[in-house]
Amino acid sequence: MNLTIINPNRLDQCTRRIDEYARRWFPDIDISVVAPTFGPRELAGEYETQLCATGVLDQITGADPTTDAFVLAGFAEPGTEAAREVAACPVVDITEAGPMRALLFGRRYAIITSTRAVIPAVEDRIRCLGLDQRALPISAVDMGVAEMLDKPDDLAGAVERELHRLARAGHTGAVVLGCGGMTGVAERVAIPDGITVVDPVRAAVATAAAIVAEQSNRTESLI
């Protein structure tokens, strides 16, 4: 099985982090992690977010034809529907896979994203996907992706504080890490009792692998 994960920003450190954890989590899957060759280096707001979509689509149209599925590793980034139009295989967006998995762990779920500036875009995307009815208000650690990568201890501390705030408030069974730059941080924090932390990259790869396996089984049954 060959899966391609597309990191929408052009931060090499972010691409490497996603690659490191994806390979560790799924050692039996042939995983490639790529990023656009043009476009914004970091997605700090709506302007850069909109610009990155073309670069992501370029990675899909130019991908190895043996790719069995794509995972889009940008949270609330545009282009998922367009990617599904041009891709010859399944496309799984972490913005869908993360919350969908979180819904299995409780009546309500929360999302912790990067900065307050991106919260409106995340809210819009979650609403568009029909995943807003059971979502609590979105919160942020107030760190951009580059800062997250440069200061992993600060990121872990900020995420942990927000997890404990949500635990004290109650009403949530799961928390989604709403940024690809947070990949792997769940392994570095003390998670409060009663809360499941969902890494959306991990959830998306697992979902993509399940879809590919199901399609393969269906094809074999027709032979």
Short mmCIF file of N, CA and C in Angstrom, two decimals, residues 38-106:
data_model
loop_
_atom_site.label_atom_id
_atom_site.label_comp_id
_atom_site.label_asym_id
_atom_site.label_seq_id
_atom_site.Cartn_x
_atom_site.Cartn_y
_atom_site.Cartn_z
N PHE A 38 6.03 25.41 -4.65
CA PHE A 38 5.83 26.86 -4.75
C PHE A 38 4.68 27.26 -3.83
N GLY A 39 4.57 28.56 -3.60
CA GLY A 39 3.52 29.05 -2.71
C GLY A 39 4.09 29.53 -1.40
N PRO A 40 3.24 29.87 -0.45
CA PRO A 40 3.69 30.43 0.83
C PRO A 40 4.48 29.43 1.66
N ARG A 41 5.48 29.94 2.36
CA ARG A 41 6.30 29.08 3.21
C ARG A 41 5.51 28.63 4.43
N GLU A 42 4.77 29.55 5.01
CA GLU A 42 3.97 29.25 6.20
C GLU A 42 2.58 29.83 6.01
N LEU A 43 1.57 29.15 6.53
CA LEU A 43 0.19 29.58 6.36
C LEU A 43 -0.26 30.31 7.61
N ALA A 44 -0.03 31.63 7.61
CA ALA A 44 -0.29 32.43 8.80
C ALA A 44 -1.72 32.95 8.87
N GLY A 45 -2.42 32.98 7.74
CA GLY A 45 -3.77 33.52 7.72
C GLY A 45 -4.51 33.10 6.48
N GLU A 46 -5.65 33.73 6.24
CA GLU A 46 -6.51 33.35 5.13
C GLU A 46 -5.83 33.54 3.77
N TYR A 47 -5.05 34.60 3.64
CA TYR A 47 -4.37 34.88 2.36
C TYR A 47 -3.44 33.74 1.96
N GLU A 48 -2.53 33.37 2.87
CA GLU A 48 -1.59 32.29 2.57
C GLU A 48 -2.31 30.95 2.42
N THR A 49 -3.36 30.78 3.20
CA THR A 49 -4.13 29.53 3.14
C THR A 49 -4.74 29.33 1.76
N GLN A 50 -5.31 30.38 1.21
CA GLN A 50 -5.91 30.27 -0.12
C GLN A 50 -4.84 30.03 -1.18
N LEU A 51 -3.68 30.67 -1.03
CA LEU A 51 -2.62 30.52 -2.01
C LEU A 51 -2.05 29.10 -2.07
N CYS A 52 -2.08 28.40 -0.95
CA CYS A 52 -1.41 27.10 -0.90
C CYS A 52 -2.14 26.02 -1.69
N ALA A 53 -3.43 26.22 -1.96
CA ALA A 53 -4.23 25.16 -2.58
C ALA A 53 -3.68 24.73 -3.93
N THR A 54 -3.23 25.68 -4.74
CA THR A 54 -2.71 25.33 -6.07
C THR A 54 -1.48 24.45 -5.96
N GLY A 55 -0.61 24.76 -5.00
CA GLY A 55 0.59 23.95 -4.81
C GLY A 55 0.27 22.54 -4.37
N VAL A 56 -0.77 22.39 -3.54
CA VAL A 56 -1.20 21.06 -3.11
C VAL A 56 -1.75 20.27 -4.29
N LEU A 57 -2.58 20.91 -5.10
CA LEU A 57 -3.14 20.25 -6.29
C LEU A 57 -2.05 19.85 -7.26
N ASP A 58 -1.01 20.67 -7.37
CA ASP A 58 0.11 20.35 -8.25
C ASP A 58 0.80 19.07 -7.79
N GLN A 59 0.90 18.87 -6.48
CA GLN A 59 1.50 17.63 -5.96
C GLN A 59 0.64 16.42 -6.30
N ILE A 60 -0.66 16.59 -6.33
CA ILE A 60 -1.55 15.47 -6.65
C ILE A 60 -1.48 15.11 -8.12
N THR A 61 -1.55 16.12 -8.98
CA THR A 61 -1.54 15.83 -10.42
C THR A 61 -0.19 15.30 -10.88
N GLY A 62 0.87 15.62 -10.14
CA GLY A 62 2.20 15.14 -10.53
C GLY A 62 2.69 13.96 -9.72
N ALA A 63 1.81 13.35 -8.95
CA ALA A 63 2.21 12.26 -8.05
C ALA A 63 2.46 10.96 -8.80
N ASP A 64 3.17 10.07 -8.13
CA ASP A 64 3.41 8.72 -8.64
C ASP A 64 2.06 8.05 -8.90
N PRO A 65 1.84 7.51 -10.09
CA PRO A 65 0.55 6.89 -10.40
C PRO A 65 0.23 5.65 -9.57
N THR A 66 1.23 5.12 -8.87
CA THR A 66 0.97 3.95 -8.02
C THR A 66 0.42 4.34 -6.65
N THR A 67 0.28 5.63 -6.39
CA THR A 67 -0.25 6.08 -5.10
C THR A 67 -1.67 5.55 -4.90
N ASP A 68 -1.90 4.93 -3.75
CA ASP A 68 -3.21 4.35 -3.45
C ASP A 68 -4.16 5.34 -2.79
N ALA A 69 -3.62 6.36 -2.12
CA ALA A 69 -4.46 7.37 -1.47
C ALA A 69 -3.60 8.55 -1.08
N PHE A 70 -4.25 9.71 -0.97
CA PHE A 70 -3.59 10.93 -0.51
C PHE A 70 -4.16 11.33 0.84
N VAL A 71 -3.30 11.86 1.69
CA VAL A 71 -3.73 12.47 2.95
C VAL A 71 -3.32 13.93 2.91
N LEU A 72 -4.29 14.83 3.09
CA LEU A 72 -4.02 16.26 3.12
C LEU A 72 -3.80 16.67 4.57
N ALA A 73 -2.56 17.10 4.89
CA ALA A 73 -2.17 17.32 6.28
C ALA A 73 -2.29 18.77 6.73
N GLY A 74 -3.11 19.56 6.04
CA GLY A 74 -3.37 20.93 6.47
C GLY A 74 -4.74 21.00 7.11
N PHE A 75 -4.81 21.54 8.32
CA PHE A 75 -6.09 21.60 9.01
C PHE A 75 -6.88 22.81 8.53
N ALA A 76 -8.05 22.55 7.95
CA ALA A 76 -8.95 23.58 7.43
C ALA A 76 -8.38 24.29 6.22
N GLU A 77 -7.46 23.62 5.50
CA GLU A 77 -6.94 24.24 4.28
C GLU A 77 -7.92 23.98 3.14
N PRO A 78 -7.98 24.89 2.16
CA PRO A 78 -8.89 24.70 1.03
C PRO A 78 -8.35 23.69 0.04
N GLY A 79 -9.19 23.25 -0.87
CA GLY A 79 -8.73 22.42 -1.97
C GLY A 79 -9.09 20.95 -1.89
N THR A 80 -9.73 20.53 -0.80
CA THR A 80 -10.05 19.10 -0.67
C THR A 80 -10.98 18.64 -1.78
N GLU A 81 -12.02 19.40 -2.03
CA GLU A 81 -12.98 19.00 -3.07
C GLU A 81 -12.32 18.99 -4.45
N ALA A 82 -11.48 19.99 -4.72
CA ALA A 82 -10.76 20.03 -6.00
C ALA A 82 -9.80 18.85 -6.10
N ALA A 83 -9.15 18.51 -5.00
CA ALA A 83 -8.23 17.37 -5.00
C ALA A 83 -8.96 16.08 -5.35
N ARG A 84 -10.17 15.93 -4.83
CA ARG A 84 -10.94 14.72 -5.12
C ARG A 84 -11.40 14.68 -6.58
N GLU A 85 -11.53 15.85 -7.19
CA GLU A 85 -11.89 15.89 -8.61
C GLU A 85 -10.77 15.37 -9.49
N VAL A 86 -9.53 15.71 -9.14
CA VAL A 86 -8.40 15.39 -10.03
C VAL A 86 -7.67 14.12 -9.64
N ALA A 87 -7.83 13.66 -8.40
CA ALA A 87 -7.11 12.46 -7.96
C ALA A 87 -7.79 11.19 -8.48
N ALA A 88 -6.97 10.22 -8.82
CA ALA A 88 -7.49 8.94 -9.30
C ALA A 88 -7.66 7.94 -8.16
N CYS A 89 -7.50 8.40 -6.93
CA CYS A 89 -7.59 7.53 -5.75
C CYS A 89 -8.20 8.34 -4.60
N PRO A 90 -8.50 7.71 -3.48
CA PRO A 90 -9.12 8.43 -2.36
C PRO A 90 -8.25 9.57 -1.83
N VAL A 91 -8.92 10.62 -1.37
CA VAL A 91 -8.26 11.76 -0.73
C VAL A 91 -8.88 11.93 0.65
N VAL A 92 -8.07 11.86 1.69
CA VAL A 92 -8.55 12.00 3.07
C VAL A 92 -7.94 13.27 3.66
N ASP A 93 -8.80 14.13 4.17
CA ASP A 93 -8.40 15.40 4.76
C ASP A 93 -8.35 15.25 6.27
N ILE A 94 -7.26 15.73 6.90
CA ILE A 94 -7.18 15.60 8.36
C ILE A 94 -8.28 16.39 9.06
N THR A 95 -8.83 17.40 8.38
CA THR A 95 -9.90 18.21 8.98
C THR A 95 -11.18 17.40 9.12
N GLU A 96 -11.35 16.38 8.31
CA GLU A 96 -12.50 15.48 8.43
C GLU A 96 -12.17 14.30 9.33
N ALA A 97 -11.02 13.68 9.08
CA ALA A 97 -10.67 12.45 9.79
C ALA A 97 -10.51 12.66 11.29
N GLY A 98 -9.89 13.79 11.68
CA GLY A 98 -9.69 14.03 13.11
C GLY A 98 -10.99 14.17 13.88
N PRO A 99 -11.86 15.11 13.51
CA PRO A 99 -13.13 15.24 14.22
C PRO A 99 -14.01 14.00 14.14
N MET A 100 -14.02 13.32 12.98
CA MET A 100 -14.85 12.12 12.87
C MET A 100 -14.41 11.05 13.87
N ARG A 101 -13.11 10.93 14.06
CA ARG A 101 -12.63 9.98 15.07
C ARG A 101 -12.98 10.47 16.47
N ALA A 102 -12.85 11.77 16.70
CA ALA A 102 -13.15 12.32 18.02
C ALA A 102 -14.59 12.07 18.43
N LEU A 103 -15.50 12.09 17.46
CA LEU A 103 -16.91 11.90 17.75
C LEU A 103 -17.21 10.53 18.34
N LEU A 104 -16.30 9.59 18.18
CA LEU A 104 -16.50 8.25 18.71
C LEU A 104 -16.24 8.18 20.22
N PHE A 105 -15.66 9.24 20.78
CA PHE A 105 -15.24 9.18 22.18
C PHE A 105 -16.09 10.02 23.13
N GLY A 106 -17.13 10.64 22.61
CA GLY A 106 -17.96 11.43 23.50
C GLY A 106 -19.01 12.23 22.75
#
